[in-house]
PDB file of C-alpha atoms in Angstrom:
ATOM      1  CA  ILE K   1     -22.054 -11.127  76.087  1.00 44.00           C
ATOM      2  CA  ARG K   2     -19.613  -9.869  73.307  1.00 39.00           C
ATOM      3  CA  ARG K   3     -18.734  -6.165  72.922  1.00 41.00           C
ATOM      4  CA  ALA K   4     -17.496  -4.204  70.299  1.00 41.00           C
ATOM      5  CA  ARG K   5     -14.605  -2.235  71.040  1.00 39.00           C
ATOM      6  CA  ARG K   6     -14.941   1.064  69.418  1.00 40.00           C
ATOM      7  CA  HIS K   7     -12.323   3.115  67.861  1.00 40.00           C
ATOM      8  CA  ARG K   8     -13.875   5.946  66.031  1.00 39.00           C
ATOM      9  CA  ILE K   9     -12.433   7.518  63.052  1.00 40.00           C
ATOM     10  CA  ARG K  10     -14.308  11.070  62.497  1.00 38.00           C
ATOM     11  CA  GLN K  11     -15.071  12.780  59.594  1.00 40.00           C
ATOM     12  CA  GLY K  12     -16.814  16.108  60.315  1.00 41.00           C
ATOM     13  CA  SER K  13     -19.267  14.761  62.785  1.00 38.00           C
ATOM     14  CA  ARG K  14     -20.369  11.755  61.604  1.00 43.00           C
ATOM     15  CA  VAL K  15     -18.229   8.407  62.312  1.00 43.00           C
ATOM     16  CA  ALA K  16     -16.623   6.973  59.458  1.00 46.00           C
ATOM     17  CA  ALA K  17     -15.664   3.472  60.775  1.00 51.00           C
ATOM     18  CA  ARG K  18     -15.112   1.458  64.025  1.00 52.00           C
ATOM     19  CA  MET K  19     -13.128  -1.561  65.141  1.00 47.00           C
ATOM     20  CA  ASP K  20     -15.150  -4.690  66.064  1.00 47.00           C
ATOM     21  CA  ILE K  21     -13.886  -7.089  68.677  1.00 49.00           C
ATOM     22  CA  TYR K  22     -11.894  -8.839  66.316  1.00 47.00           C
ATOM     23  CA  GLY K  23      -9.750  -5.751  65.540  1.00 48.00           C
ATOM     24  CA  VAL K  24     -11.561  -5.644  61.811  1.00 50.00           C
ATOM     25  CA  LEU K  25     -12.095  -2.030  60.570  1.00 54.00           C
ATOM     26  CA  THR K  26     -15.932  -1.707  59.559  1.00 59.00           C
ATOM     27  CA  MET K  27     -17.281   1.050  57.538  1.00 59.00           C
ATOM     28  CA  ASN K  28     -20.701   2.406  57.166  1.00 69.00           C
ATOM     29  CA  GLU K  29     -22.691   2.124  53.936  1.00 74.00           C
ATOM     30  CA  GLU K  30     -21.664   5.497  52.859  1.00 75.00           C
ATOM     31  CA  ASN K  31     -18.106   5.134  53.212  1.00 77.00           C
ATOM     32  CA  LYS K  32     -18.305   1.472  51.477  1.00 77.00           C
ATOM     33  CA  LYS K  33     -20.047   3.184  48.458  1.00 79.00           C
ATOM     34  CA  LYS K  34     -17.248   6.061  48.345  1.00 79.00           C
ATOM     35  CA  GLU K  35     -14.697   3.677  48.711  1.00 79.00           C
ATOM     36  CA  LEU K  36     -16.306   1.726  45.799  1.00 79.00           C
ATOM     37  CA  LYS K  37     -16.566   4.696  43.755  1.00 82.00           C
ATOM     38  CA  ASP K  38     -12.758   5.888  44.309  1.00 81.00           C
ATOM     39  CA  GLY K  39     -12.002   2.283  43.440  1.00 81.00           C
ATOM     40  CA  ILE K  40     -13.667   2.150  39.932  1.00 85.00           C
ATOM     41  CA  VAL K  41     -12.280   5.738  39.152  1.00 87.00           C
ATOM     42  CA  GLN K  42      -8.863   4.506  39.919  1.00 85.00           C
ATOM     43  CA  LEU K  43      -9.164   1.442  37.745  1.00 84.00           C
ATOM     44  CA  VAL K  44     -10.370   3.804  34.827  1.00 89.00           C
ATOM     45  CA  LYS K  45      -7.789   6.366  35.305  1.00 90.00           C
ATOM     46  CA  TYR K  46      -5.219   2.963  35.483  1.00 86.00           C
ATOM     47  CA  ASN K  47      -6.436   1.773  32.170  1.00 86.00           C
ATOM     48  CA  MET K  48      -6.423   5.086  30.695  1.00 91.00           C
ATOM     49  CA  VAL K  49      -2.529   5.578  31.349  1.00 91.00           C
ATOM     50  CA  GLY K  50      -2.188   2.075  30.583  1.00 85.00           C
ATOM     51  CA  VAL K  51      -3.571   2.438  26.980  1.00 89.00           C
ATOM     52  CA  ILE K  52      -0.828   5.025  26.611  1.00 91.00           C
ATOM     53  CA  ASN K  53       1.655   2.737  28.211  1.00 86.00           C
ATOM     54  CA  THR K  54       0.754  -0.086  25.952  1.00 82.00           C
ATOM     55  CA  LEU K  55       0.495   1.711  22.991  1.00 89.00           C
ATOM     56  CA  VAL K  56       4.567   2.411  23.764  1.00 86.00           C
ATOM     57  CA  ASP K  57       4.843  -1.002  24.721  1.00 85.00           C
ATOM     58  CA  PHE K  58       3.360  -2.498  21.387  1.00 86.00           C
ATOM     59  CA  LEU K  59       5.196   0.038  19.323  1.00 90.00           C
ATOM     60  CA  VAL K  60       8.534  -0.245  20.766  1.00 91.00           C
ATOM     61  CA  TYR K  61       8.260  -4.344  20.623  1.00 90.00           C
ATOM     62  CA  GLN K  62       7.079  -4.575  17.175  1.00 92.00           C
ATOM     63  CA  MET K  63       9.795  -2.269  16.087  1.00 95.00           C
ATOM     64  CA  LEU K  64      12.467  -4.214  18.075  1.00 95.00           C
ATOM     65  CA  THR K  65      11.325  -7.702  16.867  1.00 93.00           C
ATOM     66  CA  TYR K  66      11.081  -6.361  13.289  1.00 94.00           C
ATOM     67  CA  LEU K  67      14.802  -5.568  13.460  1.00 96.00           C
ATOM     68  CA  GLY K  68      15.144  -9.074  14.177  1.00 95.00           C
ATOM     69  CA  MET K  69      15.621  -8.869  18.262  1.00 95.00           C
ATOM     70  CA  LYS K  70      14.439 -11.984  20.191  1.00 92.00           C
ATOM     71  CA  TYR K  71      10.961 -11.809  21.709  1.00 85.00           C
ATOM     72  CA  ALA K  72      12.151 -12.062  25.500  1.00 86.00           C
ATOM     73  CA  ILE K  73      14.687  -9.124  25.003  1.00 92.00           C
ATOM     74  CA  ALA K  74      12.378  -7.063  23.014  1.00 92.00           C
ATOM     75  CA  GLN K  75       9.642  -7.357  25.625  1.00 84.00           C
ATOM     76  CA  CYS K  76      11.905  -6.426  28.553  1.00 86.00           C
ATOM     77  CA  ILE K  77      12.914  -3.366  26.648  1.00 92.00           C
ATOM     78  CA  SER K  78       9.311  -2.406  25.534  1.00 91.00           C
ATOM     79  CA  TYR K  79       7.998  -3.108  29.090  1.00 80.00           C
ATOM     80  CA  GLY K  80      10.795  -0.853  30.510  1.00 86.00           C
ATOM     81  CA  CYS K  81       9.674   1.790  28.398  1.00 89.00           C
ATOM     82  CA  GLY K  82       6.266   1.559  29.726  1.00 86.00           C
ATOM     83  CA  ILE K  83       7.324   1.561  33.486  1.00 85.00           C
ATOM     84  CA  LEU K  84       8.634   4.874  33.459  1.00 84.00           C
ATOM     85  CA  ASN K  85       5.414   6.713  31.791  1.00 85.00           C
ATOM     86  CA  SER K  86       3.326   4.406  34.031  1.00 86.00           C
ATOM     87  CA  TYR K  87       5.123   5.386  37.193  1.00 86.00           C
ATOM     88  CA  PHE K  88       4.989   8.950  36.065  1.00 82.00           C
ATOM     89  CA  PHE K  89       1.151   9.388  35.491  1.00 83.00           C
ATOM     90  CA  ASN K  90      -0.308   6.423  38.008  1.00 85.00           C
ATOM     91  CA  SER K  91       1.660   8.195  40.806  1.00 83.00           C
ATOM     92  CA  ARG K  92       0.664  12.081  40.040  1.00 81.00           C
ATOM     93  CA  TRP K  93      -3.071  11.325  38.516  1.00 83.00           C
ATOM     94  CA  THR K  94      -4.597   7.849  39.117  1.00 83.00           C
ATOM     95  CA  PHE K  95      -3.066   7.256  42.937  1.00 81.00           C
ATOM     96  CA  LYS K  96      -2.530  11.002  43.520  1.00 76.00           C
ATOM     97  CA  ARG K  97       1.014  10.966  45.585  1.00 68.00           C
ATOM     98  CA  ASP K  98       2.458  14.249  45.547  1.00 65.00           C
ATOM     99  CA  GLY K  99       5.426  13.789  48.026  1.00 62.00           C
ATOM    100  CA  GLY K 100       6.691  11.893  50.290  1.00 59.00           C
ATOM    101  CA  ARG K 101       8.179   8.261  50.040  1.00 61.00           C
ATOM    102  CA  ARG K 102       9.189   8.478  46.412  1.00 76.00           C
ATOM    103  CA  LYS K 103      12.350   6.507  46.469  1.00 80.00           C
ATOM    104  CA  LYS K 104      10.617   3.624  48.322  1.00 83.00           C
ATOM    105  CA  GLU K 105       7.562   3.701  46.432  1.00 83.00           C
ATOM    106  CA  PHE K 106       9.396   3.605  43.224  1.00 84.00           C
ATOM    107  CA  ILE K 107      11.522   0.549  44.171  1.00 89.00           C
ATOM    108  CA  TYR K 108       7.886  -1.172  45.362  1.00 90.00           C
ATOM    109  CA  PHE K 109       6.700   0.219  41.711  1.00 88.00           C
ATOM    110  CA  VAL K 110       9.553  -1.376  39.855  1.00 89.00           C
ATOM    111  CA  ALA K 111       9.358  -4.805  41.826  1.00 93.00           C
ATOM    112  CA  VAL K 112       5.679  -4.884  40.793  1.00 92.00           C
ATOM    113  CA  ASN K 113       6.528  -4.200  37.343  1.00 88.00           C
ATOM    114  CA  LEU K 114       9.113  -6.564  37.309  1.00 89.00           C
ATOM    115  CA  VAL K 115       6.986  -9.242  38.523  1.00 92.00           C
ATOM    116  CA  SER K 116       4.423  -8.489  35.848  1.00 89.00           C
ATOM    117  CA  MET K 117       7.346  -8.341  33.224  1.00 84.00           C
ATOM    118  CA  GLY K 118       8.196 -12.087  34.065  1.00 91.00           C
ATOM    119  CA  LEU K 119       4.587 -13.029  33.753  1.00 94.00           C
ATOM    120  CA  SER K 120       4.083 -11.383  30.416  1.00 90.00           C
ATOM    121  CA  VAL K 121       7.268 -13.076  29.116  1.00 89.00           C
ATOM    122  CA  LEU K 122       6.366 -16.448  30.650  1.00 95.00           C
ATOM    123  CA  LEU K 123       2.861 -15.819  28.830  1.00 95.00           C
ATOM    124  CA  LEU K 124       4.304 -14.821  25.412  1.00 92.00           C
ATOM    125  CA  LYS K 125       6.388 -18.123  25.882  1.00 93.00           C
ATOM    126  CA  VAL K 126       3.191 -20.142  26.409  1.00 95.00           C
ATOM    127  CA  CYS K 127       1.739 -18.440  23.284  1.00 95.00           C
ATOM    128  CA  TYR K 128       4.596 -18.872  20.971  1.00 93.00           C
ATOM    129  CA  ASP K 129       5.681 -22.056  22.095  1.00 95.00           C
ATOM    130  CA  ILE K 130       2.911 -24.164  23.498  1.00 95.00           C
ATOM    131  CA  LEU K 131      -0.210 -22.748  21.579  1.00 95.00           C
ATOM    132  CA  HIS K 132       1.750 -21.877  18.515  1.00 94.00           C
ATOM    133  CA  ILE K 133       0.514 -18.282  17.885  1.00 94.00           C
ATOM    134  CA  ASP K 134       2.977 -17.137  15.155  1.00 88.00           C
ATOM    135  CA  SER K 135       1.842 -13.513  15.382  1.00 90.00           C
ATOM    136  CA  ASN K 136       3.335 -10.970  17.608  1.00 84.00           C
ATOM    137  CA  LEU K 137       0.381  -8.975  17.625  1.00 87.00           C
ATOM    138  CA  ILE K 138      -2.028 -11.505  18.333  1.00 93.00           C
ATOM    139  CA  SER K 139       0.170 -12.964  21.100  1.00 93.00           C
ATOM    140  CA  LYS K 140       0.808  -9.424  22.748  1.00 86.00           C
ATOM    141  CA  ALA K 141      -2.966  -8.891  22.607  1.00 91.00           C
ATOM    142  CA  ILE K 142      -3.740 -11.933  24.878  1.00 94.00           C
ATOM    143  CA  VAL K 143      -0.831 -11.546  27.208  1.00 93.00           C
ATOM    144  CA  THR K 144      -1.694  -7.764  27.909  1.00 85.00           C
ATOM    145  CA  PRO K 145      -5.145  -7.504  29.695  1.00 87.00           C
ATOM    146  CA  ILE K 146      -3.951 -10.377  32.094  1.00 92.00           C
ATOM    147  CA  VAL K 147      -0.744  -8.723  32.819  1.00 89.00           C
ATOM    148  CA  MET K 148      -2.475  -5.403  33.379  1.00 83.00           C
ATOM    149  CA  LEU K 149      -4.858  -6.643  36.073  1.00 86.00           C
ATOM    150  CA  VAL K 150      -1.962  -8.307  37.996  1.00 91.00           C
ATOM    151  CA  ASN K 151      -0.172  -4.870  37.525  1.00 86.00           C
ATOM    152  CA  PHE K 152      -3.299  -2.731  38.728  1.00 84.00           C
ATOM    153  CA  PHE K 153      -3.819  -4.834  41.884  1.00 88.00           C
ATOM    154  CA  GLY K 154      -0.184  -4.945  42.463  1.00 91.00           C
ATOM    155  CA  SER K 155      -0.070  -1.087  42.251  1.00 85.00           C
ATOM    156  CA  LYS K 156      -3.008  -0.598  44.290  1.00 83.00           C
ATOM    157  CA  LEU K 157      -2.164  -3.050  47.067  1.00 87.00           C
ATOM    158  CA  PHE K 158       1.604  -2.838  47.481  1.00 87.00           C
ATOM    159  CA  VAL K 159       2.869   0.837  45.890  1.00 86.00           C
ATOM    160  CA  PHE K 160       0.306   3.218  46.219  1.00 80.00           C
ATOM    161  CA  LYS K 161      -1.723   1.901  49.315  1.00 77.00           C
ATOM    162  CA  LYS K 162      -3.200   4.632  51.683  1.00 67.00           C
TER     163      LYS K 162
END
């Protein structure tokens, strides 16, 4: 007979979660719905901040490539401009981080964004050199949604985790 070890986490007078015999945290239906709703709200906020970051990124990228800068260098600079804006708004508004581990959090944030930036440069190379897309705007429009999803999950799972 298997009996579940129960470690209760209390929210008021209700049991919010318990550990089963495998050490897996299980939640009741009410908390699953709340977690799902909170996750959707975070994704919406993240995308709202992302729209601003993307506009900054697009504008800086277009300006730098117009001035003759190579696409990879322009991408690194424009992406860096978006990183600072993104950290400021996502840490305070999307993931509601007020204090604590700022330095460590920022280092993780930069690491996730460097991975995303590397992915964006690689995908831009695919657009230009393999798919032969000559438009900076179209290439950037293809790459941005992919990188945005990778960056959201990296931020949620590694940087601003609870």
